[in-house]
Structures are given as structure tokens and as C-alpha cells.
């Protein structure tokens, strides 16, 4: 069997948080060491423009997310690591796909429908504040994936619909023009750790409950101390089934360490003491990488060089494929 291609991207519209780390970046870096797969990991900066009109924030987020992958040990010999906007073939493919995608398919997009629903609830015009980037978002994401004929796309559950759309769009293009695209499959690893934020809901920028990954030690401690618990006193047994703190700890700790914590809950550990253990554990896991991260952010030249090298490798695949696709749709020299 030929090598499988695995591809995933992170939108560069915010600061990386613990949820990005345990849910996406850490498993992706581990997977890139597998010699049987080609990994493509990228910074989705075109996607960032859909939600974020603040140029400085897009730039800063791109820098921080790139530095994060490298600081956490992504070896760019193991994965093609690039910035979406360095691959001009991606917007070109986006247009080709846009022209063979049914508008009705996009009308069904959850993200778009939710934005319309919010407007209706607020008694606004249904289109209020909705840009075409939001509407077309799934086509751009499809181009990201099809551009490298990825077989597997690790994503969070919230992205499953986008992967179904990518398959639909690929199949339709293949049907119309010939067999150019692999139909990609989503990989939602159930064991992949999804962690709640400080308030117990999914850790997400939109809920404002994230713990940034690279907080300096003291602030990290403070953020962990703020994780919501209940008012049980020291000495009273705590319920491990309903504890945001334990869920977060579990994403970092070994099964044995988790079991010890469950025992401590049963023994009535004070919340402050439990939080201190969680802080020390997470801090120990991150502290070396934090130093590398700080150094990288201060030296963007190193990051930029990595990204340009990655773009070159990515285009070794994308440019010839795009050439074929242009010919396939009838855009080619006349003689
Ligand atoms: N939409 C994804 C997210 O918000 C990011 C993304 C953009 C992506 N293009 C992609 C993920 C292609 C996987 C493959 O999480």
C-alpha cells in the first residue's frame, strides 16, 4: 500500500491553549514520527480572516501557533509544515471547487446556519454580519485537504460536517472531470483528549474559558486555581465523575496518577491541594518547551525559514497537481 497522507490545520486567530495542545498538536506531533505516513500540518491563516479582521492579531497568532508546533518538538523532517497563504494553488483550487459545488450544500453548513439563527433570535436581518468567507469556509477547507490528496484528516467533532462536505465536493469534481481526488476521511480519535475550560464547558475561544498554553508559571498556577469546583470542604469526599479539574488532569496524567487522584478525592483532599498537584504536573510537562517557545517567538527568522522551506515542499505536490486540474477544466494553452 502506498503511504497514507495525514493532514490537519489550525486557524490562526488566537493564542494556543491547553485544549489545542492535548486535542490536536500533541497527538499530531506523535503521529508525524510514524514512517508509514506523510504528514501535512499547516497554519490556516486564510481561515482566520473569516472571523478576525484585526491584522495584528492574525500575524501574532500565526507566529505563536507556528512557534508552538516547533517548541513542542515537531521535526520538520517528519512533516511538511507550512502556512496556507504561502500556497497560491490553494485559493486557485478553491475557485475551481466553488464552481462545482452546489449552493444548497453550503446552505446546510452548521456554522452558517448557527450565525443566521443567532440573527433571527436577535430579531436582526438574517444576513446581518455574515460575510461570504463564512459561507464559503467549507470549500476553502476542502481545497486545503484535496490539494494534497489527504486520506486522513484528524479533526474535532465540530468539523465532521466539513469533512462530509469535502467528500461530496471531491466526488462531484471527480464525476465531472475525472478521478483526480482521494475522498478524505475524518479521524476523530475518541481517546483524543478533549478538555473542558475553567467553567466546565468545552475549552474554546468563543466561550472565553481557555487556559493559554504558554502562560508564565505564576499565571498558569492562577488560571488553574480558577477552575470551577464546588463548595465541599477539606475532609469531605469529592465526586470524580463530575469534576472539571479531574477531567483536565486526566488529559495529562498517566492512568496510575489519575487513579491516585481519584483516591485523594475519595479521601477528601482540599480543592486547593488538588489544584496544586494539577498545576505542578502540567507545569512540569510544559516548562522546557516554554523556554524553547519564548526563544522562538523572539526569533521569528527561524520560524519564517521553516515555513518557507515547508511551503516549498508542499508546492512540490501542489503545483503539478494544479497543472493537471487546470488542464482538466479546460484552462490551458491554446496551442
Ligand atoms: N476549520 C478547522 C478548524 O477550525 C481548521 C482547518 C482549516 C482545517 N482547514 C483545515 C482542519 C483542513 C483540517 C483540514 O478547526
mmCIF file of C-alpha atoms and ligand atoms in Angstrom:
data_model
loop_
_atom_site.group_PDB
_atom_site.id
_atom_site.type_symbol
_atom_site.label_atom_id
_atom_site.label_comp_id
_atom_site.label_asym_id
_atom_site.label_seq_id
_atom_site.Cartn_x
_atom_site.Cartn_y
_atom_site.Cartn_z
ATOM 1 C CA UNK A 1 0.000 0.000 0.000
ATOM 2 C CA UNK A 2 1.305 3.435 -0.803
ATOM 3 C CA UNK A 3 1.903 5.876 2.011
ATOM 4 C CA UNK A 4 -1.133 7.440 3.614
ATOM 5 C CA UNK A 5 -1.282 11.206 3.775
ATOM 6 C CA UNK A 6 -2.500 12.764 7.013
ATOM 7 C CA UNK A 7 -3.301 16.468 7.026
ATOM 8 C CA UNK A 8 -4.591 18.959 9.533
ATOM 9 C CA UNK A 9 -4.636 22.709 10.078
ATOM 10 C CA UNK A 10 -5.169 25.169 12.899
ATOM 11 C CA UNK A 11 -6.856 28.519 12.331
ATOM 12 C CA UNK A 12 -4.562 31.380 13.312
ATOM 13 C CA UNK A 13 -6.993 33.644 15.079
ATOM 14 C CA UNK A 14 -5.971 33.297 18.713
ATOM 15 C CA UNK A 15 -3.433 32.229 21.290
ATOM 16 C CA UNK A 16 -2.842 28.477 21.576
ATOM 17 C CA UNK A 17 -4.458 26.983 24.670
ATOM 18 C CA UNK A 18 -4.285 23.741 26.623
ATOM 19 C CA UNK A 19 -7.184 22.339 24.568
ATOM 20 C CA UNK A 20 -5.279 22.810 21.278
ATOM 21 C CA UNK A 21 -2.280 21.151 22.866
ATOM 22 C CA UNK A 22 -3.840 17.963 24.181
ATOM 23 C CA UNK A 23 -6.526 17.666 21.498
ATOM 24 C CA UNK A 24 -4.548 18.408 18.359
ATOM 25 C CA UNK A 25 -0.894 19.382 18.496
ATOM 26 C CA UNK A 26 0.494 16.751 20.859
ATOM 27 C CA UNK A 27 -1.129 13.760 19.070
ATOM 28 C CA UNK A 28 -0.213 15.188 15.653
ATOM 29 C CA UNK A 29 3.445 15.514 16.583
ATOM 30 C CA UNK A 30 3.448 11.941 17.894
ATOM 31 C CA UNK A 31 1.793 10.733 14.665
ATOM 32 C CA UNK A 32 4.366 12.516 12.489
ATOM 33 C CA UNK A 33 7.039 10.107 13.765
ATOM 34 C CA UNK A 34 5.298 7.194 12.025
ATOM 35 C CA UNK A 35 7.360 6.400 8.898
ATOM 36 C CA UNK A 36 4.312 4.943 7.124
ATOM 37 C CA UNK A 37 2.509 8.271 6.814
ATOM 38 C CA UNK A 38 3.227 11.594 5.126
ATOM 39 C CA UNK A 39 2.074 14.365 7.429
ATOM 40 C CA UNK A 40 0.981 17.810 6.301
ATOM 41 C CA UNK A 41 0.392 20.300 9.112
ATOM 42 C CA UNK A 42 -0.424 23.883 8.389
ATOM 43 C CA UNK A 43 -1.419 27.288 9.719
ATOM 44 C CA UNK A 44 -4.840 28.167 8.354
ATOM 45 C CA UNK A 45 -4.372 31.904 8.054
ATOM 46 C CA UNK A 46 -6.919 32.356 5.244
ATOM 47 C CA UNK A 47 -9.460 30.772 7.565
ATOM 48 C CA UNK A 48 -8.514 33.276 10.247
ATOM 49 C CA UNK A 49 -9.752 36.127 8.051
ATOM 50 C CA UNK A 50 -13.306 34.786 8.205
ATOM 51 C CA UNK A 51 -13.594 35.622 11.881
ATOM 52 C CA UNK A 52 -10.841 38.076 12.529
ATOM 53 C CA UNK A 53 -10.436 41.460 10.888
ATOM 54 C CA UNK A 54 -7.581 42.515 13.105
ATOM 55 C CA UNK A 55 -4.332 42.243 11.078
ATOM 56 C CA UNK A 56 -2.007 42.401 14.072
ATOM 57 C CA UNK A 57 -3.887 39.589 15.739
ATOM 58 C CA UNK A 58 -3.707 37.362 12.673
ATOM 59 C CA UNK A 59 0.030 37.948 12.389
ATOM 60 C CA UNK A 60 0.667 37.431 16.096
ATOM 61 C CA UNK A 61 -1.423 34.275 16.186
ATOM 62 C CA UNK A 62 0.411 32.865 13.168
ATOM 63 C CA UNK A 63 3.709 33.497 14.934
ATOM 64 C CA UNK A 64 2.521 31.964 18.204
ATOM 65 C CA UNK A 65 0.961 28.873 16.672
ATOM 66 C CA UNK A 66 3.982 28.222 14.456
ATOM 67 C CA UNK A 67 6.331 28.650 17.436
ATOM 68 C CA UNK A 68 4.144 26.283 19.434
ATOM 69 C CA UNK A 69 4.455 23.383 16.973
ATOM 70 C CA UNK A 70 8.207 23.814 16.804
ATOM 71 C CA UNK A 71 8.697 24.309 20.556
ATOM 72 C CA UNK A 72 6.720 21.143 21.261
ATOM 73 C CA UNK A 73 9.096 19.167 19.111
ATOM 74 C CA UNK A 74 7.636 18.972 15.624
ATOM 75 C CA UNK A 75 10.558 17.883 13.464
ATOM 76 C CA UNK A 76 10.055 19.417 10.036
ATOM 77 C CA UNK A 77 11.896 16.439 8.574
ATOM 78 C CA UNK A 78 8.907 14.322 9.683
ATOM 79 C CA UNK A 79 6.115 16.590 8.433
ATOM 80 C CA UNK A 80 5.531 19.224 5.793
ATOM 81 C CA UNK A 81 4.852 22.272 7.946
ATOM 82 C CA UNK A 82 3.577 25.351 6.133
ATOM 83 C CA UNK A 83 1.374 28.382 6.075
ATOM 84 C CA UNK A 84 -1.767 28.088 3.938
ATOM 85 C CA UNK A 85 -1.265 31.523 2.369
ATOM 86 C CA UNK A 86 2.165 30.504 1.034
ATOM 87 C CA UNK A 87 0.480 28.041 -1.313
ATOM 88 C CA UNK A 88 -1.167 30.046 -4.115
ATOM 89 C CA UNK A 89 -2.578 26.829 -5.549
ATOM 90 C CA UNK A 90 -4.991 26.622 -2.608
ATOM 91 C CA UNK A 91 -7.090 29.689 -3.470
ATOM 92 C CA UNK A 92 -6.959 28.662 -7.115
ATOM 93 C CA UNK A 93 -8.311 25.234 -6.297
ATOM 94 C CA UNK A 94 -10.880 26.863 -4.026
ATOM 95 C CA UNK A 95 -12.302 28.664 -7.036
ATOM 96 C CA UNK A 96 -12.430 25.503 -9.155
ATOM 97 C CA UNK A 97 -14.268 23.713 -6.377
ATOM 98 C CA UNK A 98 -16.549 26.699 -5.745
ATOM 99 C CA UNK A 99 -17.744 26.386 -9.325
ATOM 100 C CA UNK A 100 -18.658 22.738 -8.977
ATOM 101 C CA UNK A 101 -20.215 22.953 -5.518
ATOM 102 C CA UNK A 102 -23.966 23.243 -5.132
ATOM 103 C CA UNK A 103 -25.022 26.313 -3.212
ATOM 104 C CA UNK A 104 -27.600 24.137 -1.497
ATOM 105 C CA UNK A 105 -24.811 22.096 0.068
ATOM 106 C CA UNK A 106 -23.339 25.236 1.642
ATOM 107 C CA UNK A 107 -26.770 26.355 2.874
ATOM 108 C CA UNK A 108 -26.698 23.307 5.142
ATOM 109 C CA UNK A 109 -23.459 24.265 6.890
ATOM 110 C CA UNK A 110 -23.910 24.232 10.670
ATOM 111 C CA UNK A 111 -21.618 27.220 11.208
ATOM 112 C CA UNK A 112 -23.512 29.314 8.683
ATOM 113 C CA UNK A 113 -26.915 28.191 9.908
ATOM 114 C CA UNK A 114 -25.980 28.971 13.506
ATOM 115 C CA UNK A 115 -24.985 32.521 12.519
ATOM 116 C CA UNK A 116 -28.325 33.009 10.725
ATOM 117 C CA UNK A 117 -30.187 31.603 13.709
ATOM 118 C CA UNK A 118 -28.395 33.979 16.079
ATOM 119 C CA UNK A 119 -29.539 36.846 13.890
ATOM 120 C CA UNK A 120 -33.132 35.627 13.845
ATOM 121 C CA UNK A 121 -33.100 35.251 17.622
ATOM 122 C CA UNK A 122 -31.808 38.794 17.927
ATOM 123 C CA UNK A 123 -34.534 39.964 15.504
ATOM 124 C CA UNK A 124 -31.850 41.105 13.055
ATOM 125 C CA UNK A 125 -31.737 40.677 9.323
ATOM 126 C CA UNK A 126 -30.768 37.010 8.747
ATOM 127 C CA UNK A 127 -27.634 38.060 6.831
ATOM 128 C CA UNK A 128 -26.500 40.584 9.416
ATOM 129 C CA UNK A 129 -22.721 40.476 9.901
ATOM 130 C CA UNK A 130 -22.309 37.334 7.778
ATOM 131 C CA UNK A 131 -19.524 37.531 5.222
ATOM 132 C CA UNK A 132 -19.078 35.272 2.199
ATOM 133 C CA UNK A 133 -15.968 33.837 3.852
ATOM 134 C CA UNK A 134 -18.182 32.188 6.450
ATOM 135 C CA UNK A 135 -20.492 30.834 3.775
ATOM 136 C CA UNK A 136 -17.612 29.504 1.626
ATOM 137 C CA UNK A 137 -15.479 28.325 4.525
ATOM 138 C CA UNK A 138 -16.130 24.615 3.884
ATOM 139 C CA UNK A 139 -14.946 24.951 0.271
ATOM 140 C CA UNK A 140 -11.653 26.546 1.327
ATOM 141 C CA UNK A 141 -11.208 23.783 3.877
ATOM 142 C CA UNK A 142 -11.946 21.212 1.178
ATOM 143 C CA UNK A 143 -9.268 22.759 -1.055
ATOM 144 C CA UNK A 144 -6.762 22.513 1.832
ATOM 145 C CA UNK A 145 -7.424 18.808 2.016
ATOM 146 C CA UNK A 146 -7.784 17.889 -1.665
ATOM 147 C CA UNK A 147 -4.710 19.910 -2.654
ATOM 148 C CA UNK A 148 -2.567 17.182 -1.078
ATOM 149 C CA UNK A 149 -4.929 14.280 -1.609
ATOM 150 C CA UNK A 150 -5.037 13.617 2.102
ATOM 151 C CA UNK A 151 -6.516 10.271 3.119
ATOM 152 C CA UNK A 152 -6.988 11.072 6.779
ATOM 153 C CA UNK A 153 -7.856 14.326 8.460
ATOM 154 C CA UNK A 154 -7.696 14.432 12.258
ATOM 155 C CA UNK A 155 -10.275 16.947 13.463
ATOM 156 C CA UNK A 156 -12.519 17.738 16.373
ATOM 157 C CA UNK A 157 -16.118 16.539 16.273
ATOM 158 C CA UNK A 158 -17.289 20.032 15.354
ATOM 159 C CA UNK A 159 -15.515 19.637 11.983
ATOM 160 C CA UNK A 160 -17.162 16.360 10.928
ATOM 161 C CA UNK A 161 -19.698 18.045 8.711
ATOM 162 C CA UNK A 162 -16.894 19.847 6.880
ATOM 163 C CA UNK A 163 -15.261 16.521 6.106
ATOM 164 C CA UNK A 164 -18.524 15.141 4.740
ATOM 165 C CA UNK A 165 -18.774 18.199 2.547
ATOM 166 C CA UNK A 166 -15.178 17.694 1.397
ATOM 167 C CA UNK A 167 -16.048 14.165 0.297
ATOM 168 C CA UNK A 168 -19.163 15.366 -1.528
ATOM 169 C CA UNK A 169 -17.249 18.122 -3.270
ATOM 170 C CA UNK A 170 -14.392 15.789 -4.240
ATOM 171 C CA UNK A 171 -16.802 13.175 -5.597
ATOM 172 C CA UNK A 172 -18.650 15.734 -7.627
ATOM 173 C CA UNK A 173 -15.451 17.132 -9.142
ATOM 174 C CA UNK A 174 -14.197 13.619 -9.922
ATOM 175 C CA UNK A 175 -17.508 12.776 -11.551
ATOM 176 C CA UNK A 176 -17.409 15.867 -13.702
ATOM 177 C CA UNK A 177 -13.739 15.952 -14.699
ATOM 178 C CA UNK A 178 -12.100 12.614 -13.911
ATOM 179 C CA UNK A 179 -10.587 10.864 -10.987
ATOM 180 C CA UNK A 180 -8.281 13.469 -9.507
ATOM 181 C CA UNK A 181 -9.086 13.392 -5.822
ATOM 182 C CA UNK A 182 -8.900 10.927 -2.976
ATOM 183 C CA UNK A 183 -12.069 11.034 -0.865
ATOM 184 C CA UNK A 184 -10.747 12.112 2.541
ATOM 185 C CA UNK A 185 -11.808 10.587 5.816
ATOM 186 C CA UNK A 186 -12.177 12.365 9.128
ATOM 187 C CA UNK A 187 -10.339 10.873 12.056
ATOM 188 C CA UNK A 188 -11.992 11.702 15.337
ATOM 189 C CA UNK A 189 -9.993 9.833 17.874
ATOM 190 C CA UNK A 190 -12.348 9.083 20.740
ATOM 191 C CA UNK A 191 -9.393 8.686 23.040
ATOM 192 C CA UNK A 192 -8.078 12.078 21.970
ATOM 193 C CA UNK A 193 -8.392 14.228 24.898
ATOM 194 C CA UNK A 194 -10.965 16.920 24.732
ATOM 195 C CA UNK A 195 -10.710 19.131 27.713
ATOM 196 C CA UNK A 196 -13.194 21.450 29.312
ATOM 197 C CA UNK A 197 -12.350 25.049 30.097
ATOM 198 C CA UNK A 198 -12.336 26.665 33.528
ATOM 199 C CA UNK A 199 -16.138 26.763 33.619
ATOM 200 C CA UNK A 200 -16.634 23.119 32.592
ATOM 201 C CA UNK A 201 -17.805 23.795 29.028
ATOM 202 C CA UNK A 202 -15.614 22.790 26.053
ATOM 203 C CA UNK A 203 -12.387 24.813 26.144
ATOM 204 C CA UNK A 204 -12.882 27.294 23.357
ATOM 205 C CA UNK A 205 -12.011 30.819 22.392
ATOM 206 C CA UNK A 206 -15.687 31.506 21.854
ATOM 207 C CA UNK A 207 -16.555 30.698 25.478
ATOM 208 C CA UNK A 208 -13.703 32.746 26.859
ATOM 209 C CA UNK A 209 -12.785 29.898 29.191
ATOM 210 C CA UNK A 210 -9.412 28.890 27.813
ATOM 211 C CA UNK A 211 -6.147 28.422 29.635
ATOM 212 C CA UNK A 212 -3.410 29.747 27.336
ATOM 213 C CA UNK A 213 -0.682 27.172 26.801
ATOM 214 C CA UNK A 214 2.286 29.415 27.407
ATOM 215 C CA UNK A 215 1.285 31.378 30.485
ATOM 216 C CA UNK A 216 4.277 32.120 32.676
ATOM 217 C CA UNK A 217 4.402 29.816 35.681
ATOM 218 C CA UNK A 218 2.669 32.099 38.175
ATOM 219 C CA UNK A 219 -0.160 32.926 35.838
ATOM 220 C CA UNK A 220 -0.601 29.294 34.891
ATOM 221 C CA UNK A 221 -0.985 28.497 38.571
ATOM 222 C CA UNK A 222 -3.542 31.263 38.939
ATOM 223 C CA UNK A 223 -5.518 30.028 35.926
ATOM 224 C CA UNK A 224 -5.615 26.503 37.325
ATOM 225 C CA UNK A 225 -6.710 27.787 40.716
ATOM 226 C CA UNK A 226 -9.673 29.385 38.918
ATOM 227 C CA UNK A 227 -11.024 26.088 37.556
ATOM 228 C CA UNK A 228 -14.557 25.783 38.808
ATOM 229 C CA UNK A 229 -15.118 23.370 41.693
ATOM 230 C CA UNK A 230 -17.882 23.114 44.287
ATOM 231 C CA UNK A 231 -18.072 24.211 47.881
ATOM 232 C CA UNK A 232 -17.168 20.890 49.521
ATOM 233 C CA UNK A 233 -14.810 21.387 52.453
ATOM 234 C CA UNK A 234 -11.465 19.637 53.039
ATOM 235 C CA UNK A 235 -12.187 16.200 54.514
ATOM 236 C CA UNK A 236 -15.419 15.783 52.577
ATOM 237 C CA UNK A 237 -15.209 13.193 49.759
ATOM 238 C CA UNK A 238 -15.373 14.694 46.246
ATOM 239 C CA UNK A 239 -17.125 13.165 43.253
ATOM 240 C CA UNK A 240 -14.631 12.243 40.491
ATOM 241 C CA UNK A 241 -17.435 11.777 37.955
ATOM 242 C CA UNK A 242 -18.376 15.410 37.979
ATOM 243 C CA UNK A 243 -15.133 17.322 38.179
ATOM 244 C CA UNK A 244 -13.721 19.644 35.551
ATOM 245 C CA UNK A 245 -10.433 19.638 37.431
ATOM 246 C CA UNK A 246 -10.114 15.859 37.208
ATOM 247 C CA UNK A 247 -11.035 15.830 33.515
ATOM 248 C CA UNK A 248 -8.319 18.346 32.796
ATOM 249 C CA UNK A 249 -5.813 16.439 34.923
ATOM 250 C CA UNK A 250 -6.691 13.186 33.142
ATOM 251 C CA UNK A 251 -5.603 14.632 29.799
ATOM 252 C CA UNK A 252 -2.078 14.981 31.180
ATOM 253 C CA UNK A 253 -1.686 12.315 33.845
ATOM 254 C CA UNK A 254 -0.952 8.599 33.436
ATOM 255 C CA UNK A 255 -3.769 6.186 34.376
ATOM 256 C CA UNK A 256 -1.944 5.465 37.638
ATOM 257 C CA UNK A 257 -1.634 9.128 38.500
ATOM 258 C CA UNK A 258 -5.299 9.593 37.703
ATOM 259 C CA UNK A 259 -6.211 6.686 39.975
ATOM 260 C CA UNK A 260 -4.219 8.276 42.793
ATOM 261 C CA UNK A 261 -6.140 11.488 42.337
ATOM 262 C CA UNK A 262 -9.466 9.644 42.393
ATOM 263 C CA UNK A 263 -8.364 8.080 45.679
ATOM 264 C CA UNK A 264 -7.418 11.523 47.009
ATOM 265 C CA UNK A 265 -10.890 12.801 46.053
ATOM 266 C CA UNK A 266 -12.417 9.950 47.981
ATOM 267 C CA UNK A 267 -10.185 10.777 50.948
ATOM 268 C CA UNK A 268 -11.459 14.344 50.904
ATOM 269 C CA UNK A 269 -8.466 16.240 49.514
ATOM 270 C CA UNK A 270 -8.924 20.028 49.710
ATOM 271 C CA UNK A 271 -9.643 21.640 46.339
ATOM 272 C CA UNK A 272 -6.656 23.942 46.734
ATOM 273 C CA UNK A 273 -4.331 20.978 47.281
ATOM 274 C CA UNK A 274 -5.741 19.087 44.304
ATOM 275 C CA UNK A 275 -5.290 22.138 42.105
ATOM 276 C CA UNK A 276 -1.708 22.498 43.264
ATOM 277 C CA UNK A 277 -0.995 18.904 42.127
ATOM 278 C CA UNK A 278 -2.601 19.586 38.753
ATOM 279 C CA UNK A 279 -0.611 22.784 38.355
ATOM 280 C CA UNK A 280 2.698 21.124 39.202
ATOM 281 C CA UNK A 281 2.039 18.288 36.792
ATOM 282 C CA UNK A 282 1.080 20.477 33.840
ATOM 283 C CA UNK A 283 3.861 22.931 34.568
ATOM 284 C CA UNK A 284 6.472 20.165 34.631
ATOM 285 C CA UNK A 285 5.238 18.870 31.273
ATOM 286 C CA UNK A 286 5.433 22.302 29.662
ATOM 287 C CA UNK A 287 8.322 24.118 31.267
ATOM 288 C CA UNK A 288 11.146 23.053 28.916
ATOM 289 C CA UNK A 289 9.043 23.640 25.834
ATOM 290 C CA UNK A 290 8.033 27.019 27.261
ATOM 291 C CA UNK A 291 11.669 28.096 27.205
ATOM 292 C CA UNK A 292 12.037 26.990 23.591
ATOM 293 C CA UNK A 293 8.781 28.764 22.752
ATOM 294 C CA UNK A 294 9.937 32.047 24.277
ATOM 295 C CA UNK A 295 13.170 31.835 22.347
ATOM 296 C CA UNK A 296 11.413 31.088 19.060
ATOM 297 C CA UNK A 297 8.897 33.902 19.398
ATOM 298 C CA UNK A 298 11.824 36.258 19.929
ATOM 299 C CA UNK A 299 13.480 34.884 16.773
ATOM 300 C CA UNK A 300 10.833 34.822 14.066
ATOM 301 C CA UNK A 301 13.577 34.490 11.438
ATOM 302 C CA UNK A 302 13.974 30.836 12.381
ATOM 303 C CA UNK A 303 10.236 30.217 12.125
ATOM 304 C CA UNK A 304 9.899 32.057 8.854
ATOM 305 C CA UNK A 305 12.698 29.968 7.348
ATOM 306 C CA UNK A 306 10.972 26.753 8.442
ATOM 307 C CA UNK A 307 7.672 27.867 6.955
ATOM 308 C CA UNK A 308 9.212 28.843 3.634
ATOM 309 C CA UNK A 309 11.006 25.514 3.459
ATOM 310 C CA UNK A 310 7.690 23.805 4.219
ATOM 311 C CA UNK A 311 5.880 25.773 1.541
ATOM 312 C CA UNK A 312 8.467 24.689 -0.985
ATOM 313 C CA UNK A 313 7.930 21.011 -0.141
ATOM 314 C CA UNK A 314 4.166 21.449 -0.153
ATOM 315 C CA UNK A 315 4.248 23.031 -3.583
ATOM 316 C CA UNK A 316 6.260 20.118 -4.943
ATOM 317 C CA UNK A 317 2.969 18.270 -4.636
ATOM 318 C CA UNK A 318 0.503 21.084 -5.221
ATOM 319 C CA UNK A 319 1.981 22.714 -8.335
ATOM 320 C CA UNK A 320 1.950 19.678 -10.646
ATOM 321 C CA UNK A 321 -1.484 18.615 -9.392
ATOM 322 C CA UNK A 322 -2.839 22.103 -10.052
ATOM 323 C CA UNK A 323 -1.349 21.957 -13.524
ATOM 324 C CA UNK A 324 -3.332 18.794 -14.218
ATOM 325 C CA UNK A 325 -6.504 20.283 -12.770
ATOM 326 C CA UNK A 326 -6.208 23.391 -14.919
ATOM 327 C CA UNK A 327 -5.941 21.210 -17.977
ATOM 328 C CA UNK A 328 -8.841 19.091 -16.779
ATOM 329 C CA UNK A 329 -11.239 22.053 -16.561
ATOM 330 C CA UNK A 330 -10.092 23.472 -19.905
ATOM 331 C CA UNK A 331 -7.775 26.209 -18.714
ATOM 332 C CA UNK A 332 -4.677 25.581 -20.798
ATOM 333 C CA UNK A 333 -2.552 26.943 -23.618
ATOM 334 C CA UNK A 334 -4.364 27.263 -26.911
ATOM 335 C CA UNK A 335 -1.614 25.723 -28.981
HETATM 336 N N1 LIG B 1 -11.575 24.544 10.190
HETATM 337 C C1 LIG B 1 -10.583 23.967 11.045
HETATM 338 C C2 LIG B 1 -10.863 24.382 12.489
HETATM 339 O O1 LIG B 1 -11.364 25.459 12.735
HETATM 340 C C3 LIG B 1 -9.195 24.389 10.646
HETATM 341 C C4 LIG B 1 -8.877 23.902 9.283
HETATM 342 C C5 LIG B 1 -8.802 24.657 8.151
HETATM 343 C C6 LIG B 1 -8.620 22.560 8.913
HETATM 344 N N2 LIG B 1 -8.512 23.872 7.088
HETATM 345 C C7 LIG B 1 -8.395 22.585 7.502
HETATM 346 C C8 LIG B 1 -8.575 21.343 9.608
HETATM 347 C C9 LIG B 1 -8.135 21.413 6.804
HETATM 348 C C10 LIG B 1 -8.302 20.190 8.895
HETATM 349 C C11 LIG B 1 -8.085 20.219 7.485
HETATM 350 O O2 LIG B 1 -10.545 23.622 13.384
#
